[in-house]
Structures are given as C-alpha cells and as structure tokens.
CSV table of C-alpha atoms in Angstrom, one decimal:
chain,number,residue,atom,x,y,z
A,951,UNK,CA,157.5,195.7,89.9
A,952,UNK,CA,156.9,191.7,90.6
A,953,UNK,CA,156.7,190.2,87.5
A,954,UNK,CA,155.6,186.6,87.0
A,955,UNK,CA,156.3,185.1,83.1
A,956,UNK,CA,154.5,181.8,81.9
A,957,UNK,CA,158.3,180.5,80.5
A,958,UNK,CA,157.1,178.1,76.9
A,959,UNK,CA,158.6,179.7,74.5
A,960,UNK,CA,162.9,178.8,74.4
A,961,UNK,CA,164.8,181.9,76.0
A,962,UNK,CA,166.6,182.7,72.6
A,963,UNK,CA,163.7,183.8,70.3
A,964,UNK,CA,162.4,186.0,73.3
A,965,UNK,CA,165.6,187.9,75.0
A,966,UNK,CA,163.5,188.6,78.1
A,967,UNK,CA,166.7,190.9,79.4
A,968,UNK,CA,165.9,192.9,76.5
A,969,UNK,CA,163.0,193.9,77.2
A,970,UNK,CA,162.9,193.8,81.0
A,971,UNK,CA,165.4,195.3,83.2
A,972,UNK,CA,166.0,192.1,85.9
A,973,UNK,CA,168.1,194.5,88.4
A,974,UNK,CA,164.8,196.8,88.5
A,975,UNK,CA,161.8,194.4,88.4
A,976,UNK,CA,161.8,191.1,90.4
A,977,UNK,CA,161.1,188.9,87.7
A,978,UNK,CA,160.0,185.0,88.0
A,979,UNK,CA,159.5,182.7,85.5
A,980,UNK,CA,157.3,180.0,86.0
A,981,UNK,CA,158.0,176.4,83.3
A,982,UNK,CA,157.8,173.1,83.1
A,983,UNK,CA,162.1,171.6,84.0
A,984,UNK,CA,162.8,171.5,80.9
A,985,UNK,CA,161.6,174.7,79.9
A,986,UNK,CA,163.1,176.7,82.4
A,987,UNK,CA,166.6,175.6,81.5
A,988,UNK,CA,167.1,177.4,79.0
A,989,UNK,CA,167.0,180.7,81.0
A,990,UNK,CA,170.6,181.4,81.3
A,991,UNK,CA,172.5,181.5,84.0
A,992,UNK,CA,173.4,185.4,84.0
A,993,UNK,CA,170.3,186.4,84.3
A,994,UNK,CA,168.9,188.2,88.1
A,995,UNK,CA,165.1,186.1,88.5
A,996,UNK,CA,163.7,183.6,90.6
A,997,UNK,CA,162.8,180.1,89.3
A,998,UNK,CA,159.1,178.0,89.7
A,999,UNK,CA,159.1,174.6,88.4
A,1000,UNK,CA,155.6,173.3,87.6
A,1001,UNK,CA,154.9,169.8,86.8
A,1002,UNK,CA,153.6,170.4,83.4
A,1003,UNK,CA,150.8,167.5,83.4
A,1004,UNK,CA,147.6,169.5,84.1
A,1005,UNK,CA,146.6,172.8,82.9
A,1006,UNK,CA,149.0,175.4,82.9
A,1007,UNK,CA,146.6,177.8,84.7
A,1008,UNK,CA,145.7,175.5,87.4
A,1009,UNK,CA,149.1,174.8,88.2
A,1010,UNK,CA,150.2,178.2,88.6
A,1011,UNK,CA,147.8,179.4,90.7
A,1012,UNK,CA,148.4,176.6,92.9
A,1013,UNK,CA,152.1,177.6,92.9
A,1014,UNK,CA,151.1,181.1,93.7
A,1015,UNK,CA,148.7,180.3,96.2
A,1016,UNK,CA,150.7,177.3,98.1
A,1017,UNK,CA,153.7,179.8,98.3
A,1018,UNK,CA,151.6,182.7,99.0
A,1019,UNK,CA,153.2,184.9,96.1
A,1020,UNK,CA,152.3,188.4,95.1
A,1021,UNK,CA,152.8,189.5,91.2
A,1022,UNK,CA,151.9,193.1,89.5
A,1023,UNK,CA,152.0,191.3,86.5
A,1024,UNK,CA,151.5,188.3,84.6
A,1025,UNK,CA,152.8,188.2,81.2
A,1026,UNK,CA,153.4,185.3,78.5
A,1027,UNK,CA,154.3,185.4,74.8
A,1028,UNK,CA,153.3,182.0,74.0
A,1029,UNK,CA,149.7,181.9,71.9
A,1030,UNK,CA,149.2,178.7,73.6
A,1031,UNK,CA,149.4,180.3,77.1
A,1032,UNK,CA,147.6,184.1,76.7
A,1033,UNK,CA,144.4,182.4,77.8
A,1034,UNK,CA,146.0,180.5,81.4
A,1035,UNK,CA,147.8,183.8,81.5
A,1036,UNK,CA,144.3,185.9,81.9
A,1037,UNK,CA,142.9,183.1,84.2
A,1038,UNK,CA,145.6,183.7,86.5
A,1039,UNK,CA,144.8,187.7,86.5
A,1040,UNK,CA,141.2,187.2,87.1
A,1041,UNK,CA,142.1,185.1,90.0
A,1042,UNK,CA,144.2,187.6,91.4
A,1043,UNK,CA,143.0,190.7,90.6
A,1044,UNK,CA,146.0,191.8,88.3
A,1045,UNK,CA,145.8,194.2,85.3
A,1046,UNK,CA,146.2,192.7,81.9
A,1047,UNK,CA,144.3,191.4,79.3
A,1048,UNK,CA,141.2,189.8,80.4
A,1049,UNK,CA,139.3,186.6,79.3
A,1050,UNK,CA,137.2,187.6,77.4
A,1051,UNK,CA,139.7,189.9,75.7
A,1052,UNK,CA,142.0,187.2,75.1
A,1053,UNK,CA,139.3,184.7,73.4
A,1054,UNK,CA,138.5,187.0,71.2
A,1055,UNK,CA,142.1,186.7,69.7
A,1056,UNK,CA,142.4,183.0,70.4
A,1057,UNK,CA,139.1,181.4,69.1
A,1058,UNK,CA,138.5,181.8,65.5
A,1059,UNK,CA,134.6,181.4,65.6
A,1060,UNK,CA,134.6,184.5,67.9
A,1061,UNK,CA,137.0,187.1,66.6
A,1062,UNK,CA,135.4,186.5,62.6
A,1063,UNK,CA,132.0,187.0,64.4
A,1064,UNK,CA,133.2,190.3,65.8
A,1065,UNK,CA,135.1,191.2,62.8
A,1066,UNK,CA,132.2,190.7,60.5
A,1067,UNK,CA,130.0,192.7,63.2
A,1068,UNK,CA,132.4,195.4,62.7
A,1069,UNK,CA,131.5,195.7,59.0
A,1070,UNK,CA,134.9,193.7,57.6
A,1071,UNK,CA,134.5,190.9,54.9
A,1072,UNK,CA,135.6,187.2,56.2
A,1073,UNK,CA,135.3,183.8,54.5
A,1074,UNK,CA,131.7,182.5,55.4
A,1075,UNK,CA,132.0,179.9,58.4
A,1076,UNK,CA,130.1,177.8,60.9
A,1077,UNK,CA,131.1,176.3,63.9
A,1078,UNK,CA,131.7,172.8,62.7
A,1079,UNK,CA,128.8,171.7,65.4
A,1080,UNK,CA,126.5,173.3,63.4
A,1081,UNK,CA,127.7,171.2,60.2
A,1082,UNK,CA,123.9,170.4,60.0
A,1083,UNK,CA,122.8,173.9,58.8
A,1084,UNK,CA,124.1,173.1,55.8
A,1085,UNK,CA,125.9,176.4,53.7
A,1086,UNK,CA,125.2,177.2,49.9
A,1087,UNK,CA,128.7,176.9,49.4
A,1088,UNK,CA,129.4,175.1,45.9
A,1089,UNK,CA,133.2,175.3,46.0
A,1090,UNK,CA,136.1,173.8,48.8
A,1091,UNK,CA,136.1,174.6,52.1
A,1092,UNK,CA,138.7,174.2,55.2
A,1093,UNK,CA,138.4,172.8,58.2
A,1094,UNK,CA,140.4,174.1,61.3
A,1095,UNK,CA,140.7,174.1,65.1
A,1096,UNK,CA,138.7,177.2,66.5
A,1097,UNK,CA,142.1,178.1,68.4
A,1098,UNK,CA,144.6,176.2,66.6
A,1099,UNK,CA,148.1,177.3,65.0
A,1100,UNK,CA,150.6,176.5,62.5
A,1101,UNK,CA,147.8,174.9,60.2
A,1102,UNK,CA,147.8,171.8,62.4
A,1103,UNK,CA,144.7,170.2,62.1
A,1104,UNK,CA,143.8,172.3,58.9
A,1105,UNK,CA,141.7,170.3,56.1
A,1106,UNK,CA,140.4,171.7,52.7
A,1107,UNK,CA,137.7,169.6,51.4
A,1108,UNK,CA,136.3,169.5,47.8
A,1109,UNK,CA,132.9,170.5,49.0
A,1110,UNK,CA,130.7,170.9,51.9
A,1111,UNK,CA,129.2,167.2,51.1
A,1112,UNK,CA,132.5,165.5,50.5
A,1113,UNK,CA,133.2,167.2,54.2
A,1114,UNK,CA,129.8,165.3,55.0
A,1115,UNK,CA,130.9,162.2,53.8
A,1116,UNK,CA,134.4,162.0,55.6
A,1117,UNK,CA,132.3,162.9,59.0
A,1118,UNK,CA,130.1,160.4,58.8
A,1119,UNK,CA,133.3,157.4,57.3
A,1120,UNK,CA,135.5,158.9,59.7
A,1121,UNK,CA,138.4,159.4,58.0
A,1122,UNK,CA,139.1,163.2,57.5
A,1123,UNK,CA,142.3,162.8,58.7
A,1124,UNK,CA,142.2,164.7,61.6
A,1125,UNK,CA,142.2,162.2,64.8
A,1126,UNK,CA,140.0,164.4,66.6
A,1127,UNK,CA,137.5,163.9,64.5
A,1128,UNK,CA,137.9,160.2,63.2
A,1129,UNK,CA,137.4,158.5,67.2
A,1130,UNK,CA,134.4,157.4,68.4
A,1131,UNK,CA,133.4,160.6,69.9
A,1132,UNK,CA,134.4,163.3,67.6
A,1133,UNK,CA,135.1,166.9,69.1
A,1134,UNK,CA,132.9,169.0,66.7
A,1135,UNK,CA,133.0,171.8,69.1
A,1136,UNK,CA,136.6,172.5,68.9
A,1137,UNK,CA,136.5,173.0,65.2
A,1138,UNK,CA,134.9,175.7,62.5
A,1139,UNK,CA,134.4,175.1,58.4
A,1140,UNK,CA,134.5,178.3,56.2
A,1141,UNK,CA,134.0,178.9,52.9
A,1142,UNK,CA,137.6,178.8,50.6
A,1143,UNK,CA,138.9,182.1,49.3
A,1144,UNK,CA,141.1,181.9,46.5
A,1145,UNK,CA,144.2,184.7,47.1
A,1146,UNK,CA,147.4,185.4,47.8
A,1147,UNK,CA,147.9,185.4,51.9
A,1148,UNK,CA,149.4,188.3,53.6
A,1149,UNK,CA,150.2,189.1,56.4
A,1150,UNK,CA,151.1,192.1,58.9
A,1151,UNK,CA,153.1,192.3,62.0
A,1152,UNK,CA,153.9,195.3,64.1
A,1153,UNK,CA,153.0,196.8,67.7
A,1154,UNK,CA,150.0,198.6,68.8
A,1155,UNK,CA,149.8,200.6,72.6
A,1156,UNK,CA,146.8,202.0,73.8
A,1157,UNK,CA,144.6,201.5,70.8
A,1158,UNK,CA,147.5,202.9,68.4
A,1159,UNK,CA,148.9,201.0,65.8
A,1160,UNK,CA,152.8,202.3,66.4
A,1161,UNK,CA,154.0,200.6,63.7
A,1162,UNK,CA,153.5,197.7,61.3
A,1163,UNK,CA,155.4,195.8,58.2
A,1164,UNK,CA,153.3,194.2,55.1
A,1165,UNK,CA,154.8,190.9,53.6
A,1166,UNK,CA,153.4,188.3,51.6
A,1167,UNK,CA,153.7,184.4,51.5
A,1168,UNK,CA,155.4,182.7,49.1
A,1169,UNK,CA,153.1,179.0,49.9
A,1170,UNK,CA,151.1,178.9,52.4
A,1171,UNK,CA,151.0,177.3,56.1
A,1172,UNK,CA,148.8,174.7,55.3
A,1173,UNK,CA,151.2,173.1,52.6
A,1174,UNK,CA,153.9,173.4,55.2
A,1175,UNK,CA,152.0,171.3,57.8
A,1176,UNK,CA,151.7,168.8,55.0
A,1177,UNK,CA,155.5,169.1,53.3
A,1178,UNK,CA,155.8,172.2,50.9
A,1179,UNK,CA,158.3,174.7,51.9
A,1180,UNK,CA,157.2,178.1,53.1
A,1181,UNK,CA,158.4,181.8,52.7
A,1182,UNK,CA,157.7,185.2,53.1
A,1183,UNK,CA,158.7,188.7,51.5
A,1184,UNK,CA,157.9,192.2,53.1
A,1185,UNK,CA,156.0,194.3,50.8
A,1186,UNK,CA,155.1,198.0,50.5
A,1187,UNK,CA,152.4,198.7,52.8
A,1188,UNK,CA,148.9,200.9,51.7
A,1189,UNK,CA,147.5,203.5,53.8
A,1190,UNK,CA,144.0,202.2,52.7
A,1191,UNK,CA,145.3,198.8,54.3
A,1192,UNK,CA,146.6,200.3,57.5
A,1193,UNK,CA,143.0,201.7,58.3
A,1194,UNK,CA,141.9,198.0,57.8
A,1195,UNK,CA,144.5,196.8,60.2
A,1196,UNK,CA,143.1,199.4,62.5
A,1197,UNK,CA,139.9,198.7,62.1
A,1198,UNK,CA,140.2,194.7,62.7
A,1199,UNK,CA,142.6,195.3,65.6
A,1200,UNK,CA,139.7,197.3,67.1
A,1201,UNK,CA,136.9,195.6,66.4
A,1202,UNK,CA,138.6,192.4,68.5
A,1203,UNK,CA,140.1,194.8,71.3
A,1204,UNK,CA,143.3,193.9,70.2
A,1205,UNK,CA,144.6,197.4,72.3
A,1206,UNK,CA,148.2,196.2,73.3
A,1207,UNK,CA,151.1,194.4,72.4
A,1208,UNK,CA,152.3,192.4,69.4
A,1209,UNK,CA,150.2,191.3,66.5
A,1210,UNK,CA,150.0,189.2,63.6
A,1211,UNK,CA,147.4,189.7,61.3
A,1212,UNK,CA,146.1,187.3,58.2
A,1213,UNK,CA,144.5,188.5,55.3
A,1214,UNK,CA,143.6,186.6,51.7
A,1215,UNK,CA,144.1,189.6,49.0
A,1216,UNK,CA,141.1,188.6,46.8
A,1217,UNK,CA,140.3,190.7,43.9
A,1218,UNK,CA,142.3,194.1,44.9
A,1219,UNK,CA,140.5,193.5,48.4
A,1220,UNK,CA,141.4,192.3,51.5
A,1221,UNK,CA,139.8,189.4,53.6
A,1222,UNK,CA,140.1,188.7,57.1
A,1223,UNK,CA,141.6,185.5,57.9
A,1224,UNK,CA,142.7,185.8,61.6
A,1225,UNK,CA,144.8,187.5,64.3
A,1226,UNK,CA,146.8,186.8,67.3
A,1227,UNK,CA,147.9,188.8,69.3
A,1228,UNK,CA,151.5,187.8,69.6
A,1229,UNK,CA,155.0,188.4,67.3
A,1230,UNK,CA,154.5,186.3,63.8
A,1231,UNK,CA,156.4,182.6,63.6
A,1232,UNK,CA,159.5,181.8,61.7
A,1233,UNK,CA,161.5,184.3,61.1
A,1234,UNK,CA,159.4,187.5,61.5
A,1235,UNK,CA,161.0,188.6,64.4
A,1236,UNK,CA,164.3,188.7,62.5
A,1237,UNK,CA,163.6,190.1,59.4
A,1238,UNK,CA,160.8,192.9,61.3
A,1239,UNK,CA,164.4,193.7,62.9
A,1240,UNK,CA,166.6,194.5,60.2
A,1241,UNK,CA,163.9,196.5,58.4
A,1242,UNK,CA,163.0,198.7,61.5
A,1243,UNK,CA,165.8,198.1,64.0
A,1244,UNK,CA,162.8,197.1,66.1
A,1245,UNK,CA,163.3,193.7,68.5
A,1246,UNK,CA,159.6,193.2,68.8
A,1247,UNK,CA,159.4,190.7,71.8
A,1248,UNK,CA,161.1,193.5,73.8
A,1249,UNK,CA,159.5,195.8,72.4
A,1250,UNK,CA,156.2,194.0,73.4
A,1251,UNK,CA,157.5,193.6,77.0
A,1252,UNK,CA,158.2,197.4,77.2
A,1253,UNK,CA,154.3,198.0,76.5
A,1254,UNK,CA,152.8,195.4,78.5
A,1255,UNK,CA,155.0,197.3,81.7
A,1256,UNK,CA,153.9,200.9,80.5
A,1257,UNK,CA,157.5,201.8,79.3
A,1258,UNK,CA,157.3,204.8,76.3
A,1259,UNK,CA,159.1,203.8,73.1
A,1260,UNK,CA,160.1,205.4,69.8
A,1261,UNK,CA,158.6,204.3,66.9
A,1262,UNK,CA,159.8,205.1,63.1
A,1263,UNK,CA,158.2,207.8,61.0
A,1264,UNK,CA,157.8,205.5,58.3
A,1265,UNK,CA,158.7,201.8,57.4
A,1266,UNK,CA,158.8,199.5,54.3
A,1267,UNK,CA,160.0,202.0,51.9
A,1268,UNK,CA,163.7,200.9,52.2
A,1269,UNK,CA,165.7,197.4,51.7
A,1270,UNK,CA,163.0,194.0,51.9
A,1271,UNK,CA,164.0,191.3,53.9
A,1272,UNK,CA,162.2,187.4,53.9
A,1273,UNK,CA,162.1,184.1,55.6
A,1274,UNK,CA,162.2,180.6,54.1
A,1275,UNK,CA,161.5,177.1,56.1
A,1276,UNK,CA,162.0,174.0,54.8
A,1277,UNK,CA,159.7,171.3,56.9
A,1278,UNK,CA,160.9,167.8,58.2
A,1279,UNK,CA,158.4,166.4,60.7
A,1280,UNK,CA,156.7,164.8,57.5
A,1281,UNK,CA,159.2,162.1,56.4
A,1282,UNK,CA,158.7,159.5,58.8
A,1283,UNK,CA,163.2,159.7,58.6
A,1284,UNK,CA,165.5,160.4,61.5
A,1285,UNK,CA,168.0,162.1,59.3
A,1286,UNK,CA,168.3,163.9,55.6
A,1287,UNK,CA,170.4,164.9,53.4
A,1288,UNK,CA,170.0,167.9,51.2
A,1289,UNK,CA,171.7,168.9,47.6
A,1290,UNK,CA,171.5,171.3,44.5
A,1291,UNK,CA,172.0,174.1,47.1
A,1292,UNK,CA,175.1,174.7,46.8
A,1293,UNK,CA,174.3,177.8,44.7
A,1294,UNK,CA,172.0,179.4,46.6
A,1295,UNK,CA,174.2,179.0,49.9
A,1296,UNK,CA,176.8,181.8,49.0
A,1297,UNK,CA,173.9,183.8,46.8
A,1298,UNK,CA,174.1,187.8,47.8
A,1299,UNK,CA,170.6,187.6,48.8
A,1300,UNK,CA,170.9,185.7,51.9
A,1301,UNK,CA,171.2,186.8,55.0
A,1302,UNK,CA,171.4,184.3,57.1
A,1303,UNK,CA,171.5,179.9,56.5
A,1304,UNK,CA,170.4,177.3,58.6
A,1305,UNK,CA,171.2,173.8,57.4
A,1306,UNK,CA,170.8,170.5,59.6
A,1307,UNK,CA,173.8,168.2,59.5
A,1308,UNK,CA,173.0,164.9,58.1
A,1309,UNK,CA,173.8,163.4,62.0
A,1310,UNK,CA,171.1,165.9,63.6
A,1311,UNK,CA,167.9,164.3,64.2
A,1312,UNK,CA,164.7,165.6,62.4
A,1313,UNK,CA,161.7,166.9,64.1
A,1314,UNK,CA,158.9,164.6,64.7
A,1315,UNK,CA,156.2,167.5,64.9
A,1316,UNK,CA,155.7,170.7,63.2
A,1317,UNK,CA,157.8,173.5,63.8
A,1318,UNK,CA,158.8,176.6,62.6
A,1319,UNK,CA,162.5,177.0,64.5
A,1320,UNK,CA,165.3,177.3,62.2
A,1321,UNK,CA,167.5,175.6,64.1
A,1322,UNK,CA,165.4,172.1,64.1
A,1323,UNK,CA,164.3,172.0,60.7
A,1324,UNK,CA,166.0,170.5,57.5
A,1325,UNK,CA,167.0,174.3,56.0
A,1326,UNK,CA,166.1,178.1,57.1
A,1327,UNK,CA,167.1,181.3,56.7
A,1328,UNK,CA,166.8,184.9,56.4
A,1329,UNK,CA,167.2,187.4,52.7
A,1330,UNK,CA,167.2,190.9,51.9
A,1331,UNK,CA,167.3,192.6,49.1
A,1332,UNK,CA,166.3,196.2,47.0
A,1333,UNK,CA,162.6,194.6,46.0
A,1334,UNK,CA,160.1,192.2,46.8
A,1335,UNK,CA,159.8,191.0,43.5
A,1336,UNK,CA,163.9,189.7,43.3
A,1337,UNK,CA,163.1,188.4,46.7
A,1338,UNK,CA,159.8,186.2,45.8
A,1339,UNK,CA,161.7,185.2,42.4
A,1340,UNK,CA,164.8,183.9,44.7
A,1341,UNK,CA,162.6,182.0,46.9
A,1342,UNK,CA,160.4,179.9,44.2
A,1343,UNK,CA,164.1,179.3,42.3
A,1344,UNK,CA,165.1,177.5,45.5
A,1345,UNK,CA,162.0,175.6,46.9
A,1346,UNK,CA,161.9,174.3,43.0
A,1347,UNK,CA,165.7,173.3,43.0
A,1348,UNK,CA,166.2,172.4,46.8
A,1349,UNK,CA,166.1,168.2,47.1
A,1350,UNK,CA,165.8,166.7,50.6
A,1351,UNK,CA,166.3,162.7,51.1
A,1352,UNK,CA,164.9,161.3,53.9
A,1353,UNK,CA,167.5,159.2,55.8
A,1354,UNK,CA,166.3,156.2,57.9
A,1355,UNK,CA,168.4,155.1,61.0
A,1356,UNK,CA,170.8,152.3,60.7
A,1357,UNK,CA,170.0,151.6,64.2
C-alpha cells in the first residue's frame, strides 16, 4: 500500500515502524526540514520536504500534484493536522476520515452541538460571536478557541458581564482578542462546571469501542497553561460510563482510531467536555502501555490500514499507573533549578523521572514533552488513591527557581 504521513509530531512518541511494516507498505512522510529529521535513519521510506510557511494542506497537494504522486492513504496523528489531512483525501479521492467527520472532532462549537443532539448533558455555550445573546448564566464562565488544545487561549471569567467588560477594554488576555479586529469567530464561552475532570483513552474500529482506560486529573490543563503542575491517575472504569463513552463517540462519528475523551464528573454524573480523536498528551501513551501492554500510536496505525488486533478481556482492574508535568514556558527564565525532591526521586512509586539540568534551556511555549520541561515522569502503584496522595505530596513540596542567563 502507498502510504503518505503528514510528519509533526517527533518520531519518538509515535514509533511509526511499530505500527507499519516499511518493507511491505511504501511509506512517505511528508514535514517541514526540521521535522523530518528526526525520522531515523534505519528506517525504509521516502522523504518530502515542504516549506512549512503556508497551510499544511495546500502545500501537500501541491507536492503531490507537482510530482504527480499516487497514495492509498493519508494518515496523520497530529490534532493540528487531521483536518489538512482530510483536505488532501477529498482532493484525491482517498478513503479516510472525511471533513466533515474530522470537524466534528476538531471544532468544539460543533461536536457539543452534536453531542447535546444526541441527548448527552454539556456545559451551556455560545459561539463567542454570538456574545450578544446574552446567557442567564450567574456564575464563571471559560472562554476557549473552538479548535484549540493544551488550554492555550483558555480564560475563566467571573461572569458573563465581567467577560463583557474585558471585550469591550480589550484586555482579556488573549491577543486574539485584545487587537483592533478581534477574531470572535474562532472562540466559544460556556457555562463553568464545578467537577473533578476525567478523562478516557482507548481505541475504537468500526464503531467498537476495543478498549479504553479511565484516569482522573490531579489539576487541571488550564492551571498548567498558566504554571500549576499537572497529573493524572487511572481509575476503575464503570460499565454505566463505558455506554456514555459509546454513546458520545457515536454521536460525533468518532468510528476509528485513537481517542481521548473529557468529562467534568459533577454530582455522580458525567458532563461532556470534548473529544479528539487522537492518543491523550503527556504521558498517556506510556502509562496506557504498562496497564494494557497496548502501544496505542501503533495500535492506531494498524486500524487506520485495516490490520485485525487483539484487544484485552478486561482492563483497569490490576496495578494503576499516572503522569506528572511540571511546566516551564511561564517563567520568563532560560534555566531553573529544582530542590526538596530529592525524596520523591528514589520513591517506589515512580516509574520513570525526567529532570532538566540546570544548563538545559526552558521552553518558551507550552508543552507537554517530558524531555523539555523542568520535571516529568511516570508512577504505578496497587490504587489510585496512594497514587493521587503521591502526586499532591510532590506538586506541594517540589520548588522550581527560575534562572536568568548570565549572558
């Protein structure tokens, strides 16, 4: 089969050989320079460089069409990409996930539309455009891109008014909004839901959910984008809550692939928040691993080329396994230095540690990758509980010093 992958996403946290035989298929991947050297050197594929300063869409199908190419399928596992990646099938014809499949896993005005269609509770929203309509809501409310990620972007305002206000003052913090012509379109406002966030990865071919873990935050995205750190513990998983998965995943057409699905639990009920359809951030890959012995990017691959797999019977009833992230792109530093961890370091719980060095740089936007942040890693243990108690013991004891350059 000729297979054509939008490269974004760095080689490592994918393992395209994994999941796709290179001797069989005649695989190209298709990246900016920089992004296609990371694709080692081992590997049997062709290379496209594109110039990476238009849209990623338009410059591959002028790639394909300059060099008179012919792909079976196009495939990328980059959020930011699914939607270039269904432009470039409707151009040509190819199978895959279409459009208007895709935006209703992308655009969050859309999919909680559907959702709520479908008889599921969401938070109350409006397209920010609409701002004028004016909800009853008395309480806070956020304010996020419609296809945004990471919480970048994300504001929670005291009320609907005080929202109002920073509009019209222009200074909601959000640069897209504060300029002379602010782009109302591209954002939504919705109601906030007080809850603990969870959230639920796993697989689903041909309309199936295969399998799929349960874990809860420990924070929350949104205080990561502005400093906190962030975990997560896998939980038990209801059978009341995988017919909920089932019926969100439907109701948006999510049919194949990966997924990672939000939820606020709020009052022994779940609300949706949003879906992807894509493996979750940080460490979920990792940890969905060790509790399944599942690599879900290959897995993921194997569906999208119509390859059978074994699932497990069952899943989180053994050992629990989290992810914690420490941010950096917030202190305006080049460097840090970290203390009082020395204990947790060597603890039984961990897994796996990721520590910066105080001569490696500090990232300068947000960013989940362990190996670019102040402090990651990966725990497992007999019970969520132990694992939730480790976590808020170390994000209370952890201290990180910004470091400015000498230079």
């Amino acid at each position: 089969m000729k297979i054509l992958i939008l490269h974004r996403i760095p080689y490592h946290k994918i393992d395209y050989h994994r999941g796709i035989d290179h001797n069989l298929h005649e695989v190209t991947y298709i990246g900016t320079e920089t992004a296609l050297t990371n694709i080692p050197e081992f590997l049997n594929c062709k290379k496209l460089i594109r110039p990476g300063v238009g849209k990623t869409a338009d410059e591959v199908i002028e790639l394909i069409e300059q060099q008179q190419l012919e792909f079976e399928r196009i495939i990328s596992l980059s959020e930011y990409e699914l939607l270039d990646a269904a432009k470039i099938r409707e151009r040509f014809g190819i199978s895959g996930s279409t459009l208007a499949q895709v935006e209703k896993v992308r655009n969050k005005v859309i999919m909680k539309t559907i959702v709520a269609v479908a008889g599921i509770r969401v938070p109350e929203f409006l397209p920010l455009s609409q701002i004028e309509q004016l909800p009853k809501w008395q309480d806070q409310v956020v304010v996020k891109p419609i296809d945004g990620a990471s919480s970048e972007n994300v504001k929670v305002f005291a009320s609907i008014h005080s929202l109002l206000l920073a509009l019209q003052m222009q200074n909601t913090g959000i640069d897209l909004l504060d300029g002379e012509n602010p782009n109302l379109a591209q954002f939504e406002v919705e109601e906030f839901i007080q809850g603990s966030i969870v959230h639920f990865d796993g697989l689903v071919q041909d309309g199936e959910v295969k399998v799929v873990l349960a874990s809860q935050y420990v924070g929350d995205c949104l205080g990561y984008a502005n400093g906190q750190p962030l975990g997560s513990v896998q939980i038990d998983i209801s059978d009341e809550n995988k017919v909920w998965i089932s019926r969100v995943l439907s109701a948006v057409e999510l049919n194949n692939g990966s997924f990672h699905l939000e939820a606020i639990a709020n009052k022994n009920s779940l609300v949706f928040l949003e879906v992807a359809n894509r493996v979750g951030g940080a460490d979920v890959v990792d940890t969905f691993n060790l509790a399944t012995n599942i690599h879900l990017p290959s897995a993921e691959l194997k569906i999208w080329l119509g390859e059978e797999l074994e699932f497990p019977e069952t899943t989180n009833i053994g050992k629990k396994f989290g992810w914690y992230v420490f941010p950096g792109h917030h202190y305006q530093a080049d460097y840090c230095h970290i203390s009082r961890h020395e204990k947790f370091r060597n603890h039984p719980y961990v897994v796996r540690w990721n520590q910066l060095s105080t001569e490696q740089k500090l990232p300068q936007h947000i960013t989940y990758q362990a190996i670019e942040i102040p402090l990651a890693g990966v725990i497992g243990s007999d019970s969520s509980e132990s694992l939730q108690s480790f976590l808020q013991e170390l994000f209370a004891q952890v201290s990180i010093e910004p470091i400015k350059s000498s230079v």
